Coordinates of C-alpha atoms and ligand atoms in Angstrom, one line a residue:
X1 CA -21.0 -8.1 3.3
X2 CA -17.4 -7.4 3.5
X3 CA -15.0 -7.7 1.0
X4 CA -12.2 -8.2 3.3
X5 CA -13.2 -11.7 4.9
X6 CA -13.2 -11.3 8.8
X7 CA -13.1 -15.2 9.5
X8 CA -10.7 -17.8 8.4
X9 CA -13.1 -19.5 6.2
X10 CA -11.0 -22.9 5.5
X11 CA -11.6 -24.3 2.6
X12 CA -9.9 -27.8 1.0
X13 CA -7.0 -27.1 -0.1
X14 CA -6.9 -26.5 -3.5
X15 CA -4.4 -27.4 -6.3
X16 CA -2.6 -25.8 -8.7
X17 CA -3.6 -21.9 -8.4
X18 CA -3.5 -18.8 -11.5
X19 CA -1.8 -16.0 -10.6
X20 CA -0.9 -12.5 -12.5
X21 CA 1.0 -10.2 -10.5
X22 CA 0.4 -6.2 -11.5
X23 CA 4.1 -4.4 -11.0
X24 CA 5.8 -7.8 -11.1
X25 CA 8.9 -5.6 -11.5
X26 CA 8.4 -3.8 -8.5
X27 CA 9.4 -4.0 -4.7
X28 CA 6.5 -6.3 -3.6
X29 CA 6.9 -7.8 -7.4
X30 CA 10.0 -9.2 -6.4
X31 CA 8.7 -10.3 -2.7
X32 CA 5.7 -11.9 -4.7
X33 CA 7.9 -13.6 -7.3
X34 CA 10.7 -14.9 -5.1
X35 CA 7.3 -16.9 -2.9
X36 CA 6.1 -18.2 -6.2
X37 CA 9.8 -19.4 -7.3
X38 CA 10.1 -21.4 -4.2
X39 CA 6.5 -23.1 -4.7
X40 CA 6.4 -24.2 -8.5
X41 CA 3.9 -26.3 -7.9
X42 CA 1.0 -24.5 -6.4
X43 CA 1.4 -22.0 -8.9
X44 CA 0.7 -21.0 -12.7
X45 CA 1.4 -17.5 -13.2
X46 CA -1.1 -16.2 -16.0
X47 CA -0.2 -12.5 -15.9
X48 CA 2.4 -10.1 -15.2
X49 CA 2.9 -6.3 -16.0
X50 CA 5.5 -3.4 -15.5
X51 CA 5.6 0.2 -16.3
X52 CA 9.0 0.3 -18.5
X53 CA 11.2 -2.7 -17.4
X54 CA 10.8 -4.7 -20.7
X55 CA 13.9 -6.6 -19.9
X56 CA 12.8 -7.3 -16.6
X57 CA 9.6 -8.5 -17.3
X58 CA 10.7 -10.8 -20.3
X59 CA 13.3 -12.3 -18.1
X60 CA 10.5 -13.3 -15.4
X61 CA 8.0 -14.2 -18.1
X62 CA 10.5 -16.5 -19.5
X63 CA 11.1 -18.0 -16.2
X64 CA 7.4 -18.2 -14.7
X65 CA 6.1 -19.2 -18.7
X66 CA 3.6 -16.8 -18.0
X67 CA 0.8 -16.9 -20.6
X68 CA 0.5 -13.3 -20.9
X69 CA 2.7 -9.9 -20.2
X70 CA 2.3 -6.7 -20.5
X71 CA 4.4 -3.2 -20.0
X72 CA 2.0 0.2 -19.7
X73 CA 4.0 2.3 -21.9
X74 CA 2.7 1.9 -25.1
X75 CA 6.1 2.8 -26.9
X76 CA 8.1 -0.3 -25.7
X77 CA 5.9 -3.0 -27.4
X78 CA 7.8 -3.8 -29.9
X79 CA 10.9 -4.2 -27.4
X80 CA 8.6 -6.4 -25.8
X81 CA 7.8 -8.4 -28.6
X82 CA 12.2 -8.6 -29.4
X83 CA 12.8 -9.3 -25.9
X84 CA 9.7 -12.3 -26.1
X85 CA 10.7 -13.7 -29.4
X86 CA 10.4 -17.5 -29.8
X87 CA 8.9 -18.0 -26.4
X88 CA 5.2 -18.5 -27.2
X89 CA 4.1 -16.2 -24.7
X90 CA 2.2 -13.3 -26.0
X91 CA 2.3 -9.6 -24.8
X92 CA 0.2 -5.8 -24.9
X93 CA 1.2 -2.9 -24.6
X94 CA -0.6 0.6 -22.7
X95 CA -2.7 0.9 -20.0
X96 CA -5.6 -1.0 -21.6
X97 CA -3.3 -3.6 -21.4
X98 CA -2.3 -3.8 -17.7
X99 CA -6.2 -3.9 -18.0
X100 CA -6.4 -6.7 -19.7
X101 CA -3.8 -8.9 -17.5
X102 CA -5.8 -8.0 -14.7
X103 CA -8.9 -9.5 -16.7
X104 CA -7.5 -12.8 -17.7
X105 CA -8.5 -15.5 -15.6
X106 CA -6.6 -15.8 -12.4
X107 CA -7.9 -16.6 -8.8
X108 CA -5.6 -14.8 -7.5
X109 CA -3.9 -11.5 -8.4
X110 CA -1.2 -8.8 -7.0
X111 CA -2.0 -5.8 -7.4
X112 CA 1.2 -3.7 -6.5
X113 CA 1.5 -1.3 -9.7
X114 CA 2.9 1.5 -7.7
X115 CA 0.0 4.9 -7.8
X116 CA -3.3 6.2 -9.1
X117 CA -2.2 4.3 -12.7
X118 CA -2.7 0.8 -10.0
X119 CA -6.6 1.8 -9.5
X120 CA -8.4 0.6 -13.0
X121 CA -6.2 -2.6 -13.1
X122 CA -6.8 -3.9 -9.4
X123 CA -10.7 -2.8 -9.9
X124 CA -10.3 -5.1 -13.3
X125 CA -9.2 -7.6 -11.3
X126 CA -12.1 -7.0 -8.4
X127 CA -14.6 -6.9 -11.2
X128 CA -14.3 -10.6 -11.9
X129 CA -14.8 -11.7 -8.4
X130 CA -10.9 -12.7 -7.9
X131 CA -9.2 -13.0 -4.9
X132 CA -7.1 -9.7 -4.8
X133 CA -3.8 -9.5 -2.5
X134 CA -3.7 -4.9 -2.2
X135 CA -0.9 -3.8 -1.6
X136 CA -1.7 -0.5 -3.8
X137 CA -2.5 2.2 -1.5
X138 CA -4.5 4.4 -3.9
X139 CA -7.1 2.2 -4.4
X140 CA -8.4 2.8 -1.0
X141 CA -6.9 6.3 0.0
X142 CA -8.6 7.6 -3.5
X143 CA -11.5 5.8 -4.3
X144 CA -12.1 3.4 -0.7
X145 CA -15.4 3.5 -0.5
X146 CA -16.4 2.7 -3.8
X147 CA -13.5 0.3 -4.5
X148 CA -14.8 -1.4 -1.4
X149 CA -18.5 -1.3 -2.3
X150 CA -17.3 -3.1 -6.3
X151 CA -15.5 -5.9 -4.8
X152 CA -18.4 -6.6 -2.3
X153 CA -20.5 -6.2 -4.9
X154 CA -18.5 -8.5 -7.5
X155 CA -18.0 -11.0 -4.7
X156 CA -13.8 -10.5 -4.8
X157 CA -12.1 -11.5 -1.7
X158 CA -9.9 -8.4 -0.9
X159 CA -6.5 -9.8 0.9
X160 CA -4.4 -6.9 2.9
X161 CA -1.2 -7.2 2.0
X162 CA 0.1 -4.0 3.4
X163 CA 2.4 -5.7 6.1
X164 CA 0.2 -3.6 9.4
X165 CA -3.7 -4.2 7.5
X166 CA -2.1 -8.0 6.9
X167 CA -1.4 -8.0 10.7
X168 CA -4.9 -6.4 11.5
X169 CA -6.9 -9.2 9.0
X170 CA -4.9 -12.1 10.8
X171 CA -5.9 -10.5 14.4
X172 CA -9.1 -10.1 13.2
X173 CA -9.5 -14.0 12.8
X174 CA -9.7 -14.2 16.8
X175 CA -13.0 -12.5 17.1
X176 CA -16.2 -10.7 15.8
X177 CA -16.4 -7.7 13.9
X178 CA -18.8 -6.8 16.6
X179 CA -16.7 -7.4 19.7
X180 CA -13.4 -5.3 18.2
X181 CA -13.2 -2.0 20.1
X182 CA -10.2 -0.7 18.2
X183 CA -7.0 -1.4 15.8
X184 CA -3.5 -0.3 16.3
X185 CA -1.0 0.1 13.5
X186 CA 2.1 0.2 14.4
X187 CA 5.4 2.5 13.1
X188 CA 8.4 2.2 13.3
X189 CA 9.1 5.7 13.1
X190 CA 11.4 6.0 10.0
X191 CA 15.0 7.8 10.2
X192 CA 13.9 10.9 11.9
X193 CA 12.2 9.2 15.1
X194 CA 14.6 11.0 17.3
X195 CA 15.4 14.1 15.3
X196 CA 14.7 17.6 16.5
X197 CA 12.1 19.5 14.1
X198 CA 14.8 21.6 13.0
X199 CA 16.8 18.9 11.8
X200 CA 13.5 17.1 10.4
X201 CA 13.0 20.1 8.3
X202 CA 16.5 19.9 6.7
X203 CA 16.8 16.4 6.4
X204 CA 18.3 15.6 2.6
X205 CA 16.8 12.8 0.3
X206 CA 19.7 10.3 1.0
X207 CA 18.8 11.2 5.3
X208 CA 15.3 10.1 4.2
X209 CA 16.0 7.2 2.4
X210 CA 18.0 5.6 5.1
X211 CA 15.0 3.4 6.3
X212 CA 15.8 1.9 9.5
X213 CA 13.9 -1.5 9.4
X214 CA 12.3 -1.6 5.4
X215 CA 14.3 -2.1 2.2
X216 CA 11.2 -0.5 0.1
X217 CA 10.9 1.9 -3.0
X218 CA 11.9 5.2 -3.3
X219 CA 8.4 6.8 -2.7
X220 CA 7.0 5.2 -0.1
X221 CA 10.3 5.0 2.0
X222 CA 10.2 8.4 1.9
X223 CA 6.5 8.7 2.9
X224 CA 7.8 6.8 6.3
X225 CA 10.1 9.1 6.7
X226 CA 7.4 11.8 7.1
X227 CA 5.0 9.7 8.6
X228 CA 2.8 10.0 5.5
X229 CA 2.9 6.7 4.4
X230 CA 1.6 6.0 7.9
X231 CA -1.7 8.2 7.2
X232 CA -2.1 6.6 4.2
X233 CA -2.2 3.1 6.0
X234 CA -4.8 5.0 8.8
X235 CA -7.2 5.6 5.9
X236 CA -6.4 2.2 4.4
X237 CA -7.6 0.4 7.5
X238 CA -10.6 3.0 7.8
X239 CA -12.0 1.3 4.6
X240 CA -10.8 -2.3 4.3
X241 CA -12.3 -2.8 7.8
X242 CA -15.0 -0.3 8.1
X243 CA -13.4 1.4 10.8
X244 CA -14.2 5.3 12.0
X245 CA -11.0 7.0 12.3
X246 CA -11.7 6.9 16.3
X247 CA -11.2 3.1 16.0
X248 CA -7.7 3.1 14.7
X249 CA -4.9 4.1 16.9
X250 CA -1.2 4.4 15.8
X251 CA 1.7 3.5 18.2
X252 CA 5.3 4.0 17.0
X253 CA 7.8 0.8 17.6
X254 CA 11.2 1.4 16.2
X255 CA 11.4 -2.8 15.9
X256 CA 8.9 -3.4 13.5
X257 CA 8.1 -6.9 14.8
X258 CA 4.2 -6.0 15.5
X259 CA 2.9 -4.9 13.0
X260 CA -0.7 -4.8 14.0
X261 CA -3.0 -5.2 16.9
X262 CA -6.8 -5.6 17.7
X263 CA -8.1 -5.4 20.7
X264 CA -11.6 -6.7 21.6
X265 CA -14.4 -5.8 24.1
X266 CA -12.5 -8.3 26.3
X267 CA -9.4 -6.0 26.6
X268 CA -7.8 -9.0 24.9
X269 CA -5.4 -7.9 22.6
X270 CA -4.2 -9.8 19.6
X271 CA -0.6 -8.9 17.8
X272 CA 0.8 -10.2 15.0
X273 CA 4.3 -10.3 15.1
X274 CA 7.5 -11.4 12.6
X275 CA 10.3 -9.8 10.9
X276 CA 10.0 -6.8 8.4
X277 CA 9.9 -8.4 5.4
X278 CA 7.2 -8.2 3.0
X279 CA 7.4 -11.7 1.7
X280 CA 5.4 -12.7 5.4
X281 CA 2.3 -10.5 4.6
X282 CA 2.6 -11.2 1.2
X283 CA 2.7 -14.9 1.6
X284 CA -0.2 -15.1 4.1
X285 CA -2.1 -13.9 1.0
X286 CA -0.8 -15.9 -1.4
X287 CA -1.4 -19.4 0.8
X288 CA -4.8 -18.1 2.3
X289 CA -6.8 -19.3 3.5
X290 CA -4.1 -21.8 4.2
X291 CA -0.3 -20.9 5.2
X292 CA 2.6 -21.7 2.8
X293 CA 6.2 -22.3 3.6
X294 CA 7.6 -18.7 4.1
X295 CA 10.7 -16.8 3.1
X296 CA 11.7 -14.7 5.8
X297 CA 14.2 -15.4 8.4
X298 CA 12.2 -16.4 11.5
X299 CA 11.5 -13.8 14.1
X300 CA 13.8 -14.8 17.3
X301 CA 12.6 -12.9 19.9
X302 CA 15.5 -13.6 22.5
X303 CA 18.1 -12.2 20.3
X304 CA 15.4 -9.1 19.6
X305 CA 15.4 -8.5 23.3
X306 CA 13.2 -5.6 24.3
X307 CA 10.3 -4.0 22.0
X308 CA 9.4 -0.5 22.8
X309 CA 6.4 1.6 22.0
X310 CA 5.5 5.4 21.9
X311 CA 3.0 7.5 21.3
X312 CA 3.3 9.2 17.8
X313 CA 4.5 13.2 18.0
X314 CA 1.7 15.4 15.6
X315 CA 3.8 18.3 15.8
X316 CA 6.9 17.1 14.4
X317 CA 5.2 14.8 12.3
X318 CA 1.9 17.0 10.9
X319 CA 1.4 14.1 8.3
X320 CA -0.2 11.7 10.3
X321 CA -2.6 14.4 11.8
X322 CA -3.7 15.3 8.5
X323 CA -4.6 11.8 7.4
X324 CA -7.0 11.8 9.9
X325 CA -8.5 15.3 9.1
X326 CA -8.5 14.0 5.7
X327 CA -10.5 10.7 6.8
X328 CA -13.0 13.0 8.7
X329 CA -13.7 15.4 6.1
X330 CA -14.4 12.8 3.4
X331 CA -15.6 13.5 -0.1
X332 CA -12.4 12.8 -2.1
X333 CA -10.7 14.9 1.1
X334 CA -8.4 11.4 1.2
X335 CA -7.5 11.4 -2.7
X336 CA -6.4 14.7 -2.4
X337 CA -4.2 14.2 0.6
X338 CA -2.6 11.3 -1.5
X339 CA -2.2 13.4 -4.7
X340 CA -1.1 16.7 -2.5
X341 CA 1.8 14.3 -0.4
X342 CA 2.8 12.8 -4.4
X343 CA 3.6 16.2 -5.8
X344 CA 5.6 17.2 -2.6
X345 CA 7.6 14.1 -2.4
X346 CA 8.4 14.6 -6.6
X347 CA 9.3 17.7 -5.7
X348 CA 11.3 17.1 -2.4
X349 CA 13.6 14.3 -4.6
X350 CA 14.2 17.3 -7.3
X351 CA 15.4 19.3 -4.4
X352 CA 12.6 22.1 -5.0
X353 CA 11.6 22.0 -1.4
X354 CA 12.9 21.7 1.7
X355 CA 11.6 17.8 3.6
X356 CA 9.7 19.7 6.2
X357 CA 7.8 21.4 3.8
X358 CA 6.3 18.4 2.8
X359 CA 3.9 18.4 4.9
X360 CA 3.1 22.3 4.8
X361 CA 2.4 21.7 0.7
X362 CA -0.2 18.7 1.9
X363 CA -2.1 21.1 4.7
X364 CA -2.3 23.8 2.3
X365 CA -3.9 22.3 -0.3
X366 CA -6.4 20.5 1.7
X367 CA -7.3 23.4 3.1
X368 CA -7.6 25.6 -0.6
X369 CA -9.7 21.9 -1.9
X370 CA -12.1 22.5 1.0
X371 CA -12.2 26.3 1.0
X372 CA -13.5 26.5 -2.5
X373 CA -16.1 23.8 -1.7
X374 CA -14.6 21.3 -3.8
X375 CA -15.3 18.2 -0.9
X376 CA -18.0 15.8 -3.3
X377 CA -18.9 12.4 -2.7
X378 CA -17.3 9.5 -5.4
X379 CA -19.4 7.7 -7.1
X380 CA -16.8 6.1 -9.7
X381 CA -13.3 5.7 -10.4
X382 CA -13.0 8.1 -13.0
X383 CA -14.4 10.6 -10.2
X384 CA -11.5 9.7 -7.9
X385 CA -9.2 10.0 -11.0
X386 CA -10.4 13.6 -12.1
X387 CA -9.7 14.4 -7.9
X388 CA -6.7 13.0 -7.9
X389 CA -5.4 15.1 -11.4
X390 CA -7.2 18.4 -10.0
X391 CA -5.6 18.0 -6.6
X392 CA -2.2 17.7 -8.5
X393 CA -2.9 21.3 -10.5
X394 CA -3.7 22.7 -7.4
X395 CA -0.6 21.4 -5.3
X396 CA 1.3 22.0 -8.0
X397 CA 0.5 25.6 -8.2
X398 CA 0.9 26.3 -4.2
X399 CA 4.5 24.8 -4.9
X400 CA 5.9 28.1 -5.4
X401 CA 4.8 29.8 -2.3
X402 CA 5.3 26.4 0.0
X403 CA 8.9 26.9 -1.1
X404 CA 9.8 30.2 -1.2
X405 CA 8.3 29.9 2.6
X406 CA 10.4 30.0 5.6
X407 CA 9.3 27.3 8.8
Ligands
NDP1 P1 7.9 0.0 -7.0 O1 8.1 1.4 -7.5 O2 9.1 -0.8 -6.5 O3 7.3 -0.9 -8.2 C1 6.1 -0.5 -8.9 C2 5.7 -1.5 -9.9 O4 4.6 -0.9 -10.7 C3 6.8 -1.8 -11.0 O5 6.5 -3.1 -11.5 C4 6.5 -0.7 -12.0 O6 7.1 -1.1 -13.3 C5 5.0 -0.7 -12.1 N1 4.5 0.6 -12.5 C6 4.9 1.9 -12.1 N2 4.1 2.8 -12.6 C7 3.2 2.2 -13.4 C8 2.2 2.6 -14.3 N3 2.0 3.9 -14.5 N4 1.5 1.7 -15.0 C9 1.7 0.4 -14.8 N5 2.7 -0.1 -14.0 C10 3.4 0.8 -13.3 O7 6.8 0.0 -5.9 P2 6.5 -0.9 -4.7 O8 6.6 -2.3 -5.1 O9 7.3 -0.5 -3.5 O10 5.0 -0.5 -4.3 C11 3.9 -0.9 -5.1 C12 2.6 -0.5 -4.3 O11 2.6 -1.3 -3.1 C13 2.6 1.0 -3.9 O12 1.3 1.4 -3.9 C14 3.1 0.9 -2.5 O13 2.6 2.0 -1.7 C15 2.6 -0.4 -2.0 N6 3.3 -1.0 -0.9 C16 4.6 -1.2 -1.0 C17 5.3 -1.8 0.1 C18 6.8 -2.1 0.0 O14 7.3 -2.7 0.9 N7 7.5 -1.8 -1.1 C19 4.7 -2.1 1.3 C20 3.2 -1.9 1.3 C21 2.6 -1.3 0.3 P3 8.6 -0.7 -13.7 O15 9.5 -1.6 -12.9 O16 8.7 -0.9 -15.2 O17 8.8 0.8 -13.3

């Protein structure tokens, strides 16, 4: 059975509801907090985490009266314990203890710690059969299958809260798995939608973080900008819905008001539409099965006018093509992608390569993983971790010649 549940199962409305939220501090931290501000009480927050914003995290921990925090670098415990004094609430320090507020007993959990570090706290969290809102891409584009597999297993309830695979779960309400004949993602295309490849391959950091639709952080907004971040959602969807990569479809839409589409053996297709802003997705997930009072301003389609679509370009974006070669390939082929596309985009923000070789850095080492007959089927998360630091090595050693490369 699926972890992802296809059907609105209603259920009674329940009352007062545990949350932790992983990367509290964080972009969708924020989204997620500011929901739970406006609802006090529905909700008892249990646990929330960060990386290195102690002062952040006290000040919301203080606020919510969370029960526990906890900040993964182990050096800053003691600045935790300062910044906590008094308060009652108690605090951990180091990645065993992001661990540990994922395993304290909330129904419901965020898990939006931002990369590979986000995959043993959200499978923590899966492990205890809790309802899990994803918005971490790495657990799926590194380890889908068997994340997937432990949270059907467990019996968690895996809620998308990636604003397109949030779209696709709320589509998916209007039929059977059975009946669907294919997904569409939409994207909005990012800054260089219209840009010659010439220009695409020059494009500076502050040109690539000039989102036109998302406020978002650093890494992924730049992952837009390449188109990246839209492969990564293609593989997402691949395994939160069990989807072949011919299933899912892309269609650029420089509005960003759909966000997702299924269409069914009917040739009815079913959209789900509303303003870019996280806090929709986000609060889907946090009210679901039922809805909550959202956040966002309300989508007003008059003053929108016109919504336009079109088809996504492979050759000036080589990104998205290679997500699905990744997808098809299999055998970690996905993790690598991810880790390849991370040591690029470090490397683009310190100005080491050029933005169009972004992409050429990802090819390459996909190529070098499978030419030395690396590709090997994951069968647990320290598998998908070991691929993910290997891939790194090996990106991080083609660096040189990526850059020293001309187009
Ligand atoms: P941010 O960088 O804004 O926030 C990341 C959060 O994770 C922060 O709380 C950060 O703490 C914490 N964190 C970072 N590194 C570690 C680590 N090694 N161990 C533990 N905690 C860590 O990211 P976003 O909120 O933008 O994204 C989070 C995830 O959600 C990503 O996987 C992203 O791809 C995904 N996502 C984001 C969307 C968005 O709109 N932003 C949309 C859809 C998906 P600190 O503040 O201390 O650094």
């Amino acid at each position: 059975m699926s972890a992802v549940p296809l059907r609105n199962a209603k259920v009674a409305a329940s009352g007062l509801r545990s949350v932790s939220v992983l990367g509290a501090t964080g972009s969708i931290g924020d989204s997620t907090m500011d929901l739970l501000r406006a609802s006090p009480e529905r909700y008892q927050v249990e646990a929330l985490t960060a990386n290195t914003n102690v002062a952040g995290l006290a000040k919301l921990a203080k606020e919510f009266n969370a029960r526990f925090v906890a900040v993964a670098d182990p050096a800053r415990l003691s600045e935790l314990r300062a910044a906590l004094a008094g308060s009652g609430i108690a605090c951990g320090a180091g990645d065993g203890a992001i661990v540990e507020a994922a395993e304290r007993p909330a129904d419901w959990v965020m898990a939006a710690v931002a990369g590979a570090a986000g995959l043993k706290p959200a499978l923590a969290a899966v492990d205890r059969g809790a309802h899990v809102a994803l918005a971490n891409k790495e657990c799926l584009v590194c380890a889908g299958e068997f994340f997937m597999d432990r949270a059907a297993k467990a019996g968690a309830t895996i809620l998308p809260a990636d604003s397109e695979h949030n779209a696709l779960f709320q589509a998916l309400a209007s039929g059977n798995r059975d009946e669907l004949t294919k997904v569409i993602i939409t994207a909005s295309g990012g800054p260089f939608r219209t840009w010659a490849a010439a220009d695409i391959e020059q494009a500076t950091l502050a040109q690539a973080l000039k989102h036109p639709n998302w406020s978002m952080g650093q890494k992924i907004t730049i992952d837009s900008a390449s188109m990246m971040n839209k492969g990564l959602e293609v593989i997402e969807a691949s395994w939160l819905f069990a989807l072949s990569p011919d299933e899912i479809d892309v269609v650029v839409h420089p509005q960003s008001i759909i966000h997702g589409m299924v269409e069914f053996s009917d040739r009815s297709v079913v959209a789900q539409l509303g303003s870019p802003d996280m806090r929709t997705p986000i609060a889907h997930c946090l009210g679901w099965p039922d809805r909550i009072v959202g956040r966002a301003a309300p989508l007003d389609l008059a003053k929108i006018g016109t919504l336009t679509f079109e088809a996504p370009d492979y050759a000036r974006f080589p990104g998205l093509k290679l997500a699905y070669d990744a997808l098809r390939a299999g055998n970690g082929a996905t993790t690598v992608y991810n880790a390849a596309n991370e040591i690029a985009v470090a490397a683009f923000i310190a100005q080491r390569i050029r933005f169009g070789a972004i992409a050429r850095l990802v090819e390459e080492t996909l190529n070098s993983w499978i030419r030395a007959g690396n590709l090997a089927p994951l069968s647990c998360a320290d598998d998908a971790i070991a691929i993910d630091h290997n891939a790194r090595d090996m990106a991080a050693a083609l660096l040189p010649q990526i850059a020293a490369k001309a187009s």
